[in-house]
Coordinates of C-alpha atoms in Angstrom, one line a residue:
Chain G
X1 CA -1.1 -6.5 18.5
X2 CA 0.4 -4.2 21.2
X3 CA 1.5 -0.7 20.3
X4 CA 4.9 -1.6 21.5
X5 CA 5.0 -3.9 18.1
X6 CA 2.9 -1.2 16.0
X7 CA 5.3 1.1 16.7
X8 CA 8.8 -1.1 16.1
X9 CA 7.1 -2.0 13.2
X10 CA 6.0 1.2 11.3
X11 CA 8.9 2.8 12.2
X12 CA 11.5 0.2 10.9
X13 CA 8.9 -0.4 7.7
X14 CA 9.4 3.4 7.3
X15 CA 13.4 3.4 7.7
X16 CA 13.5 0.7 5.5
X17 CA 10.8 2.5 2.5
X18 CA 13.1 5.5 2.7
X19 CA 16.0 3.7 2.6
X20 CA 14.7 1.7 -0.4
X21 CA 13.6 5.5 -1.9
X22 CA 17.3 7.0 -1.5
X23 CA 18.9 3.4 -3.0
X24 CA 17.1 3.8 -6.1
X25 CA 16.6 7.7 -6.5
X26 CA 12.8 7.4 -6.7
X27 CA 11.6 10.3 -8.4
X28 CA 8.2 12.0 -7.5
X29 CA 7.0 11.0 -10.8
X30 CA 7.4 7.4 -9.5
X31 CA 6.7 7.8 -6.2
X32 CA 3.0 9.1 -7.6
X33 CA 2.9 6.4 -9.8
X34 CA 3.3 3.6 -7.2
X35 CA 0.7 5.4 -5.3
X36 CA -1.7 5.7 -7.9
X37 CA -1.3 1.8 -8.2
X38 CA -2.2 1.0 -4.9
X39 CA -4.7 3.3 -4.5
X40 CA -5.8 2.0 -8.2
X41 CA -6.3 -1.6 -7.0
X42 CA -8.4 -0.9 -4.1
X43 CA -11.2 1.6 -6.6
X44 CA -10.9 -1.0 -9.0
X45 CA -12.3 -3.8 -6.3
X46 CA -9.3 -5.8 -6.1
X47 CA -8.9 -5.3 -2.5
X48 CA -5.8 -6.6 -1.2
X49 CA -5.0 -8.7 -3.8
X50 CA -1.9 -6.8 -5.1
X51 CA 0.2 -7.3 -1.5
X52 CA -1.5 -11.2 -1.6
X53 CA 0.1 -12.1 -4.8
X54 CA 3.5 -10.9 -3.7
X55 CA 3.5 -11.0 0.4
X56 CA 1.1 -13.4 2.1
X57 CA 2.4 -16.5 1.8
X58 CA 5.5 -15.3 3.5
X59 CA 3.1 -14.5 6.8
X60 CA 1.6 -17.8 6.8
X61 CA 5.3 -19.8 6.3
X62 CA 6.1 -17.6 9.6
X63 CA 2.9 -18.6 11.3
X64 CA 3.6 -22.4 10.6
X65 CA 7.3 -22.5 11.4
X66 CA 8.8 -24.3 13.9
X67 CA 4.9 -25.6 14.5
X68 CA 3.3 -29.1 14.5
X69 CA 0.4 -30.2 12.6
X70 CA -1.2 -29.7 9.0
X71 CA 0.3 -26.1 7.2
X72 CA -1.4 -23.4 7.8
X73 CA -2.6 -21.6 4.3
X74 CA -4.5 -18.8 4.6
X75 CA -5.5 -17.6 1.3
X76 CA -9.1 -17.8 -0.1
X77 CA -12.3 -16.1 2.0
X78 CA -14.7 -19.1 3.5
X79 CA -18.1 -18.9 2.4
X80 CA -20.0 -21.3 5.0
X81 CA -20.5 -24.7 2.6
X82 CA -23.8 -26.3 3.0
X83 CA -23.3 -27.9 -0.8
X84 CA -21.3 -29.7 -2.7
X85 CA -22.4 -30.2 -6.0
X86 CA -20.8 -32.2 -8.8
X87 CA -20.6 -31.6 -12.4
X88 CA -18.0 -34.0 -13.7
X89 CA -16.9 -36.5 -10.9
X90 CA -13.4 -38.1 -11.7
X91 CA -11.5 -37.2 -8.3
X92 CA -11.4 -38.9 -4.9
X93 CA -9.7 -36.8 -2.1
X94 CA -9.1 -38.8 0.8
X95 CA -7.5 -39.4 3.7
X96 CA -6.9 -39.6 7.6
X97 CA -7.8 -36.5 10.2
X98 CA -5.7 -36.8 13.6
X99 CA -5.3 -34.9 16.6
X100 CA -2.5 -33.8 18.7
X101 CA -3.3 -34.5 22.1
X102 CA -2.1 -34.6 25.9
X103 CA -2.9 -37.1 27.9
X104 CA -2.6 -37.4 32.0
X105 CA -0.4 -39.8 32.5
X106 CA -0.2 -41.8 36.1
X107 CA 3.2 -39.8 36.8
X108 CA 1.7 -36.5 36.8
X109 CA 3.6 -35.1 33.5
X110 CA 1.0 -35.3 30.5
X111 CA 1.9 -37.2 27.4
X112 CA 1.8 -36.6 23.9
X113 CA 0.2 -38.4 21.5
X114 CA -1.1 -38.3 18.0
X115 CA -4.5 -40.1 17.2
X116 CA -7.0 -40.5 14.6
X117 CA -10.3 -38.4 15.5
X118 CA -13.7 -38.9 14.4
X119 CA -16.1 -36.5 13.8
X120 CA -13.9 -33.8 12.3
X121 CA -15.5 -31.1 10.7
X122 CA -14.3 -30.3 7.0
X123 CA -15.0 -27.8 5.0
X124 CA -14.6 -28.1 1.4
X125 CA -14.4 -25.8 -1.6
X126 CA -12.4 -25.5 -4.9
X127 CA -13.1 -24.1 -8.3
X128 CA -14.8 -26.0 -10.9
X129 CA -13.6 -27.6 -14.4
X130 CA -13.3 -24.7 -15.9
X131 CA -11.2 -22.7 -12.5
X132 CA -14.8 -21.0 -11.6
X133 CA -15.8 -20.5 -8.2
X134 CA -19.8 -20.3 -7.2
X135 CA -20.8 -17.8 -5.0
X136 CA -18.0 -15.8 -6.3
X137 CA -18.3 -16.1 -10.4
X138 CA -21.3 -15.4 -11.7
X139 CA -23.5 -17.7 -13.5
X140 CA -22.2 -20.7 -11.2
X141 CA -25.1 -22.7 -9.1
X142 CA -25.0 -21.5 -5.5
X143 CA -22.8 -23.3 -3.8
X144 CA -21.3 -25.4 -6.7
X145 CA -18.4 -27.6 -5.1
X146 CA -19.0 -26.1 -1.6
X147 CA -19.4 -29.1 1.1
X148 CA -19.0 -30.0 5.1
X149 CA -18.6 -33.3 6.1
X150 CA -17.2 -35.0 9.1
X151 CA -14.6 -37.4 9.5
X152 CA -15.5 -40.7 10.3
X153 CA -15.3 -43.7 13.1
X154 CA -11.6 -44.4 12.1
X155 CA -10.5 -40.9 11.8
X156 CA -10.9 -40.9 7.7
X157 CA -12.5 -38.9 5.4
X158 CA -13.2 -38.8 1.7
X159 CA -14.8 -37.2 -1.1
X160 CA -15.4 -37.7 -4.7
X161 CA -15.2 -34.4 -6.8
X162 CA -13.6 -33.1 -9.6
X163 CA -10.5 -31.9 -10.7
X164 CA -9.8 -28.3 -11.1
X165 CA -7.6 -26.6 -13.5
X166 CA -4.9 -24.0 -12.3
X167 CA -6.5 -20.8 -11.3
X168 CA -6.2 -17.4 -12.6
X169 CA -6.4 -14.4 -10.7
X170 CA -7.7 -11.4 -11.9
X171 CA -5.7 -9.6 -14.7
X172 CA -7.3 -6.8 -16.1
X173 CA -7.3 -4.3 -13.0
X174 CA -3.8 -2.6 -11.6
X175 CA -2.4 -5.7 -10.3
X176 CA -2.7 -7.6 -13.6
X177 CA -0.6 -4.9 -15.3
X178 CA 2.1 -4.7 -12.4
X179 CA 2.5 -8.6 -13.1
X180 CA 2.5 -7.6 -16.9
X181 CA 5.7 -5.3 -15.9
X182 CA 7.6 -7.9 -14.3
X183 CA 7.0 -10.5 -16.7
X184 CA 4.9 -12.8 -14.5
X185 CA 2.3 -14.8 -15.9
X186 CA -1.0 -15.2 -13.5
X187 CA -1.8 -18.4 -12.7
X188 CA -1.1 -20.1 -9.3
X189 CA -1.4 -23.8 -9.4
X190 CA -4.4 -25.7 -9.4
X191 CA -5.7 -26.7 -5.8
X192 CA -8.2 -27.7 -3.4
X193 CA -9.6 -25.6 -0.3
X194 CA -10.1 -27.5 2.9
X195 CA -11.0 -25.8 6.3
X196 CA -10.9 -28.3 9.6
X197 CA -13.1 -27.3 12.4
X198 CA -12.8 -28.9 16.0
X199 CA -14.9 -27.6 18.9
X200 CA -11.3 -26.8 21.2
X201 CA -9.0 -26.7 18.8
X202 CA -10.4 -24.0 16.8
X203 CA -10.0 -24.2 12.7
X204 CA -7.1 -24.9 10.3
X205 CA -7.3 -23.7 6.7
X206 CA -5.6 -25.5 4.6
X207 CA -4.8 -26.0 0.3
X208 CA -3.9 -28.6 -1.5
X209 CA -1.6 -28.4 -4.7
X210 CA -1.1 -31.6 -7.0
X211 CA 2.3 -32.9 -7.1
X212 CA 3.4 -32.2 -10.9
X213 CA 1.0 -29.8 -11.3
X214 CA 1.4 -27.0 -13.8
X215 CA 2.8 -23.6 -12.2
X216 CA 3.7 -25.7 -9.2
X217 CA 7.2 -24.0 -9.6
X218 CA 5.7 -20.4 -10.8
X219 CA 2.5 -19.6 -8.6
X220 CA 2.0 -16.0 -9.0
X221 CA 1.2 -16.0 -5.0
X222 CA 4.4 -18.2 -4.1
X223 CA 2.2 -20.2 -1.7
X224 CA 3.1 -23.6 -3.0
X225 CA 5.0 -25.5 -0.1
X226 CA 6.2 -29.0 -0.1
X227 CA 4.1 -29.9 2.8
X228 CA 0.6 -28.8 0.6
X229 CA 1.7 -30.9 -2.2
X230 CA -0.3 -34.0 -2.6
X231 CA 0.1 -36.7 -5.1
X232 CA -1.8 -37.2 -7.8
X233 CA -2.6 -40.9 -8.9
X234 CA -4.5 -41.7 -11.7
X235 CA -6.5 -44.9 -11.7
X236 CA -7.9 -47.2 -14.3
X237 CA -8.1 -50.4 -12.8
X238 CA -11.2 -52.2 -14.3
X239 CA -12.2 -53.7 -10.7
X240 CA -11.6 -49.9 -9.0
X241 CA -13.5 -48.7 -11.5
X242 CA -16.7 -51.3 -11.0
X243 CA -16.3 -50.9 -7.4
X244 CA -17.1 -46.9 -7.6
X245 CA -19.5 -47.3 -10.4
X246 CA -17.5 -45.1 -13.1
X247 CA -16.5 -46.3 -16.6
X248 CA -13.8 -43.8 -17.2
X249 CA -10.2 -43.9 -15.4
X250 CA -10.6 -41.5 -11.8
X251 CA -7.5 -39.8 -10.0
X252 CA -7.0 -40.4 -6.2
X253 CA -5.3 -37.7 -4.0
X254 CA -4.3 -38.6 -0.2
X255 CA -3.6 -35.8 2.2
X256 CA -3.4 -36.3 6.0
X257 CA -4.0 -33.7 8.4
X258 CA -2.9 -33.4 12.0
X259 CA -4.1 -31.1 13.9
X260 CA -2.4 -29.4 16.6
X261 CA -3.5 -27.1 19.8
X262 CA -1.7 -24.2 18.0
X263 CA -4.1 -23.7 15.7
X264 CA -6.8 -22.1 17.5
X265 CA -7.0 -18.5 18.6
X266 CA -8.3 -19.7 22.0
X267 CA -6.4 -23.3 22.1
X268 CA -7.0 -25.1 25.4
X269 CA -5.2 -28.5 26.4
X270 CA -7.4 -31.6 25.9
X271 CA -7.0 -33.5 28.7
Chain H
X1 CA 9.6 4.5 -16.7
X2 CA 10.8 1.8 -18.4
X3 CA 10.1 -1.6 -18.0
X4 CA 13.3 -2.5 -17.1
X5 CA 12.9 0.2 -13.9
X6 CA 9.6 -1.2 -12.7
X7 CA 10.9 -4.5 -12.8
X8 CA 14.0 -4.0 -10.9
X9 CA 12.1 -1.7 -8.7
X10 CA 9.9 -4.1 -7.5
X11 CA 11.6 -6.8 -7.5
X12 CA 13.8 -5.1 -5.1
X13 CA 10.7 -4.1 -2.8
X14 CA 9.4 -7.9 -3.1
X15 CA 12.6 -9.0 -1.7
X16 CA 12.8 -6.5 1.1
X17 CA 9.8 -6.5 2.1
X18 CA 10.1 -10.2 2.4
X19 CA 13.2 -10.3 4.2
X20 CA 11.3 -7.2 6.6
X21 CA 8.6 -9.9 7.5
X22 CA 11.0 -12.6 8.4
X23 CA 13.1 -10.4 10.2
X24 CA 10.1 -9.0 12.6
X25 CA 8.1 -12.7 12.0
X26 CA 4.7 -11.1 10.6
X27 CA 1.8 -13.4 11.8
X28 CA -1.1 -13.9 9.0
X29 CA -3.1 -11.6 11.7
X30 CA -0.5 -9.1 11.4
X31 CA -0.5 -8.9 7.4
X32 CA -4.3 -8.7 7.6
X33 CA -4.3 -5.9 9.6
X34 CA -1.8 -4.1 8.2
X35 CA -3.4 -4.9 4.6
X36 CA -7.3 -3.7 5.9
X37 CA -5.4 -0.9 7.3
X38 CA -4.0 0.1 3.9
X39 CA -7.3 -0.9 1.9
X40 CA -9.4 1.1 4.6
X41 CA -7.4 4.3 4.1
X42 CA -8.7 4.3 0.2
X43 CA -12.2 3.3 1.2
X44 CA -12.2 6.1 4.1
X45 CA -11.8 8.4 0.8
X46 CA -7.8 9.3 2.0
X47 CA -6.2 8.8 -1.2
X48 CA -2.8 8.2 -0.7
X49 CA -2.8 10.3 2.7
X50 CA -1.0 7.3 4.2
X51 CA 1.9 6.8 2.0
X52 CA 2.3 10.6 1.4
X53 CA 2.9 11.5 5.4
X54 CA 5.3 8.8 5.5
X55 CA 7.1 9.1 2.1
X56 CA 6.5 11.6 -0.2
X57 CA 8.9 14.2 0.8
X58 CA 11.6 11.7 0.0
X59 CA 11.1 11.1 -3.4
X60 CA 10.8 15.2 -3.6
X61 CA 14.0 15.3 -2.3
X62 CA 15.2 13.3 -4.7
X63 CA 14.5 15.6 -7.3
X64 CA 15.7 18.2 -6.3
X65 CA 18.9 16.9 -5.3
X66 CA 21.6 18.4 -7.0
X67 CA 19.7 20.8 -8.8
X68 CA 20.1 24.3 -8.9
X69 CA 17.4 26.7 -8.7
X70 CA 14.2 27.0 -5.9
X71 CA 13.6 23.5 -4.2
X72 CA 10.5 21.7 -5.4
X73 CA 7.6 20.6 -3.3
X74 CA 5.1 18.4 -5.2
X75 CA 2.1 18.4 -2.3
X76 CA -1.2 19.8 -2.6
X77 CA -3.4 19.6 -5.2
X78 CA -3.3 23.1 -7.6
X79 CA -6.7 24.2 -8.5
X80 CA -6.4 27.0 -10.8
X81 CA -6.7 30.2 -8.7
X82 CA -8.7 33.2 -9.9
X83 CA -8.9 35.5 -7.1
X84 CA -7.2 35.8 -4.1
X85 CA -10.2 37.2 -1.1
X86 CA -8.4 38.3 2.0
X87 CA -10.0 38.0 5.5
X88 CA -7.5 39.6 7.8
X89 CA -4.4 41.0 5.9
X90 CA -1.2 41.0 7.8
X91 CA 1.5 39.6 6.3
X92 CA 3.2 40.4 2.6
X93 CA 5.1 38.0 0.9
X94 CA 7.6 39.3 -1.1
X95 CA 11.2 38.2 -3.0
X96 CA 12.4 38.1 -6.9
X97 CA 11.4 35.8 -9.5
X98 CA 14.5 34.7 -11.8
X99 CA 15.6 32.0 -14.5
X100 CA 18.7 30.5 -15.0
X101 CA 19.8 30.8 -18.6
X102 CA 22.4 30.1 -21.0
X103 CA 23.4 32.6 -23.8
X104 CA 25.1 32.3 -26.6
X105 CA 28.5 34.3 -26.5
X106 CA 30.1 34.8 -29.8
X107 CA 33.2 32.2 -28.2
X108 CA 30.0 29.3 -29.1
X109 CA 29.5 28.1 -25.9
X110 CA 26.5 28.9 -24.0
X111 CA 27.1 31.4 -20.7
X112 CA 25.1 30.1 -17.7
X113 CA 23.5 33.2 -16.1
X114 CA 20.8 34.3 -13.6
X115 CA 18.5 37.3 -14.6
X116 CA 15.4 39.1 -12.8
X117 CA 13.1 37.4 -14.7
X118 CA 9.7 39.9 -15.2
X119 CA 6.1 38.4 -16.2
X120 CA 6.8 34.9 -14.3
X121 CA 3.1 33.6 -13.5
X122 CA 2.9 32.6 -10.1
X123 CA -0.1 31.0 -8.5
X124 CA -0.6 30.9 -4.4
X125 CA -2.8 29.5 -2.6
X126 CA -3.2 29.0 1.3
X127 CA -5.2 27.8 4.2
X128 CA -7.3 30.8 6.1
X129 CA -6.5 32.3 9.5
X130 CA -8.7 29.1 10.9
X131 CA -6.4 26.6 8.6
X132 CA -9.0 25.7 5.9
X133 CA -8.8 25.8 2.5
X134 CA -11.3 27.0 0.1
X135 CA -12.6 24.7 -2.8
X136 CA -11.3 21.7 -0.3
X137 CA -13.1 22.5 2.8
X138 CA -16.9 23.2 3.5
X139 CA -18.1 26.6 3.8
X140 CA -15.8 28.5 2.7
X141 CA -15.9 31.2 -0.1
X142 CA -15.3 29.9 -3.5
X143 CA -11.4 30.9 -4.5
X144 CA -10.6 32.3 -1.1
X145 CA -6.9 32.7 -0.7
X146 CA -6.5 31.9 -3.9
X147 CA -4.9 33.8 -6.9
X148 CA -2.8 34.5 -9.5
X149 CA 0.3 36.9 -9.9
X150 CA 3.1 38.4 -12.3
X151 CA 6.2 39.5 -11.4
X152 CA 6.5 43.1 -12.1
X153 CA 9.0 45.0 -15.0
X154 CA 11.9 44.4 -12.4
X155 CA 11.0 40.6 -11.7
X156 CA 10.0 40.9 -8.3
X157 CA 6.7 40.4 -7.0
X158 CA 4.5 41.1 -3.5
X159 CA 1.2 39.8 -2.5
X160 CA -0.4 41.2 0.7
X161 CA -2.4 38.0 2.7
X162 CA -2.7 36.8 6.0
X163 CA -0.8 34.2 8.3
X164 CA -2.0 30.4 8.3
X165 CA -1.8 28.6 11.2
X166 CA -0.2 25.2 11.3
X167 CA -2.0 22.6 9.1
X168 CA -3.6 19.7 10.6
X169 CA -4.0 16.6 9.0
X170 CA -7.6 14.5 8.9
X171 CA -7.0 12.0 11.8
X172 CA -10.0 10.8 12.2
X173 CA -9.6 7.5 10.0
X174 CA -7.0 4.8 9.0
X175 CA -4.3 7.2 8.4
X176 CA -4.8 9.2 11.7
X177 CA -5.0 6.0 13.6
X178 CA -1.6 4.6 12.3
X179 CA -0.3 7.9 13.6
X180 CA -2.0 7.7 17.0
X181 CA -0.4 4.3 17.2
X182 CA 2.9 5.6 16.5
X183 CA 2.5 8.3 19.1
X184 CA 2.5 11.2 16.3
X185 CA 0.9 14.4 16.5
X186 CA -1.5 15.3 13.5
X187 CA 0.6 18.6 12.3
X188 CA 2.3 20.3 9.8
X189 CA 3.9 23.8 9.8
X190 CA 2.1 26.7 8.8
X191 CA 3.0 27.3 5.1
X192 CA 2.1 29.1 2.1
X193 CA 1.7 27.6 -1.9
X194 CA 3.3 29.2 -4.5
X195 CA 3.7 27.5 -8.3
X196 CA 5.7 29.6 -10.5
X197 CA 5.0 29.1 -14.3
X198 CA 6.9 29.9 -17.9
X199 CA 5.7 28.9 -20.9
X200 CA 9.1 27.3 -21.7
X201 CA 10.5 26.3 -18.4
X202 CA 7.5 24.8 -17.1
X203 CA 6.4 25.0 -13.9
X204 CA 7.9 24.4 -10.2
X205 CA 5.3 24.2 -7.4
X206 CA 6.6 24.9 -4.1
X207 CA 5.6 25.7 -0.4
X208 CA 7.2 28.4 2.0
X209 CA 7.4 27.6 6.1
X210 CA 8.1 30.2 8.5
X211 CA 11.2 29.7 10.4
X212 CA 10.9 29.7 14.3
X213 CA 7.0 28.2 13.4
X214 CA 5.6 25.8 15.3
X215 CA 6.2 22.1 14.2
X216 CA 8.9 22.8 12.3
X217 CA 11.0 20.4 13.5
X218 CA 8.2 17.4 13.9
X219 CA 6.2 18.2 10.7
X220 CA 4.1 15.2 10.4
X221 CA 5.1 14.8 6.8
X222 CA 9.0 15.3 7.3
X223 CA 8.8 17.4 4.6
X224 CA 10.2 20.7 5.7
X225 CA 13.7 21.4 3.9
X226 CA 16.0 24.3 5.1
X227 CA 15.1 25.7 1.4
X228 CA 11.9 26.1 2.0
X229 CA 11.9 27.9 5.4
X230 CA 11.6 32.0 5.1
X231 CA 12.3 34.3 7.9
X232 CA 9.1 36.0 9.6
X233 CA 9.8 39.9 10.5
X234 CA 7.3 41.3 12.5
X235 CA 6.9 44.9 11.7
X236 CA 5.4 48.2 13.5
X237 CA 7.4 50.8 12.3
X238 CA 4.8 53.6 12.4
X239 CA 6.1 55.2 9.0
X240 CA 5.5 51.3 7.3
X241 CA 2.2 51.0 8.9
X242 CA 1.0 54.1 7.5
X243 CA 2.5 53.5 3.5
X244 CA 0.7 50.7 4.0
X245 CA -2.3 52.3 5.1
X246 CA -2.8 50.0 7.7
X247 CA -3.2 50.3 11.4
X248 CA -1.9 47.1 13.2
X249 CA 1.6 45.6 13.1
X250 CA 2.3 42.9 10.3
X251 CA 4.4 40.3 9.4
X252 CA 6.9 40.2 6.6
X253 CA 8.1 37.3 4.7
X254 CA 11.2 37.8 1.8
X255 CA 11.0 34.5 -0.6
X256 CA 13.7 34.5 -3.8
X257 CA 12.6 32.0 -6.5
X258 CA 15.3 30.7 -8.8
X259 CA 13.8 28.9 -11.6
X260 CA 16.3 26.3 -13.6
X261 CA 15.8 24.5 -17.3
X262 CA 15.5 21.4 -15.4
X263 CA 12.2 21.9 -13.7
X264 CA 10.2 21.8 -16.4
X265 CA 8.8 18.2 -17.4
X266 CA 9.6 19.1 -21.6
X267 CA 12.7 21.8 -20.7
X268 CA 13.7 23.3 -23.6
X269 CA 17.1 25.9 -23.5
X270 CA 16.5 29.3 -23.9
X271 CA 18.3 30.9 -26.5

């Protein structure tokens, strides 16, 4: 960021703070309060999760806008997967892994094209049955529902896993009771964690909400976005069933992902 | 505050804040930063440093707006002074202490009226000649320019101390770098503490400037007020000198202290 931007920016945040200040005759009282919140959630280990909850989806809409490709979401810290282990398998997320590319054409001018890649490196992770993560919650196996694979010859993937309930963050510290104030419950919708990796193209992290879900409407973090939003379908067909070995109805989920140049740091054209 | 102010309070911040990063299109890099900024600033041990330089004078403002009496200035932290220790004496403070009352007059209604006020407690405390502070900074004496007052039979009071110089800032983590950034020097005016107490009006902490003082006009807290800013009268009037018992010039600064019902936290009327 250039200190051109810094500066346009913390000096129109500022204008804008004391404006808000004047507006509503913030007392010192309250002024001190507010500060001994956000001073509060960082001793009491939450980090940044108070200004996640209420502002981060809003920079990731503003980093996908206008773009091509899979939504950007980029909530949740990677732990490198090595792992995925199953406790109650009854999902199968699946689906196709494209590229955005630009081909020389005869003519000079490249041309644009969109086709399925193999060999796409996916990272997986998502909470378990009962919305615990491992390596995070304690008392999970390392690396419970943590996986890489790699998209295959015809550009697909899929994975068999299970689904996870909505997740709840962290209530009990300062940003649980600023929540409690407004009347906001703290759940976000229940969803899955994927992270694509291609040598050029750099990574994409991505979620993926259930269509239907519960909270879909309310997520604490308002990062739900139609284009995360993946149907869920559940399946009992006896032959299905046979065919993956299961006695008890499965759900499927399909989500497609496209990537595009944009999303690496260091993107170069593939010619 | 009541539930109904936090709520409409931050709902109001949400939404501008929101609208803030659409207008200036915050990338996710950008919100990172500017959230591990804001984290690091607690973790570098700055407390609310950050939002105070930008913000706090405002919401003093606030409070005293439209109230009569002596302004208020809620910074610094009070530690209960015992003893005042001077280093280089050079400079008296001086000025009357008084209250706002109301009376009863045999018409019923109270009369508003300001009296000398005598045995009003005042507590000072002040950075040395070097701009330290004792019990804050290393190495220096325990209580240093620190101490405790009455004004006399005729509420007025005097205290004999020396100058500070202006008051710099720690600018060697998150805080000072955002400054840096903004192309911001690191000081604030020289000033003096005072915090005048009654056991029924409760107390009004304050701060004095000097006018014509360096950084005056660029305070890196924008929290000079033309209240607060005494003149400085340089005096070497041989016959002064000598009442005084002392052998240099010294500086003289007049401060009047109006204390009103409303600054105490549980005001009660005086009878």
């Amino acid at each position: 960021m250039s200190n051109d931007r810094v500066k346009a920016l913390v000096e129109d945040l500022e204008r804008l703070l004391l404006d808000f200040m004047r507006k509503h005759r913030i007392t010192h009282e309250e002024y001190r309060l507010a500060t001994v919140i956000l001073v509060g959630t960082v001793k009491a280990g939450e980090e940044s999760l108070l200004y996640d909850v209420f502002l981060e989806a809003e920079a990731t809409d503003i980093g996908n806008d206008g773009r091509e490709g899979s939504p950007e979401v980029l909530k949740g810290r990677s732990i490198s997967p090595t792992l995925l282990c199953l406790r109650r398998p009854m999902c199968f997320l699946s689906g196709s892994t494209r590229l955005v590319t630009f081909c020389s054409s005869t003519a000079g001018l490249p041309t644009r094209q969109v086709n399925p890649w193999q060999g796409l490196g996916l990272d997986l992770w998502q909470a378990d049955a009962e919305g615990l993560y491992s390596n995070i919650h304690p008392g999970i196996p390392d690396w419970n529902l943590r996986g890489q694979i790699r998209s295959d010859a015809n550009g697909t993937y899929e994975v068999q896993t299970v689904l996870p309930p909505p997740y709840e963050i962290p209530k009990d510290g300062p940003t649980g009771r600023v929540l409690s104030a407004l009347g906001r419950h703290f759940f976000g919708p229940a969803h899955l964690h994927v992270k694509l990796r291609h040598p050029s193209y750099g990574e994409l992290t991505s979620q993926i909400y259930f269509r239907d879900g519960q909270y879909l409407n309310s997520d604490v973090a308002s990062a739900v976005r139609d284009g995360l939003v993946a149907s869920l379908k559940r399946n009992e067909n006896p032959e299905d069933l046979s065919a993956k070995g299961l006695s008890l109805p499965y759900y499927e989920v399909r989500y497609d992902f496209v990537l595009a140049p944009h999303h690496a740091h260091d993107a170069r054209r593939v010619a």
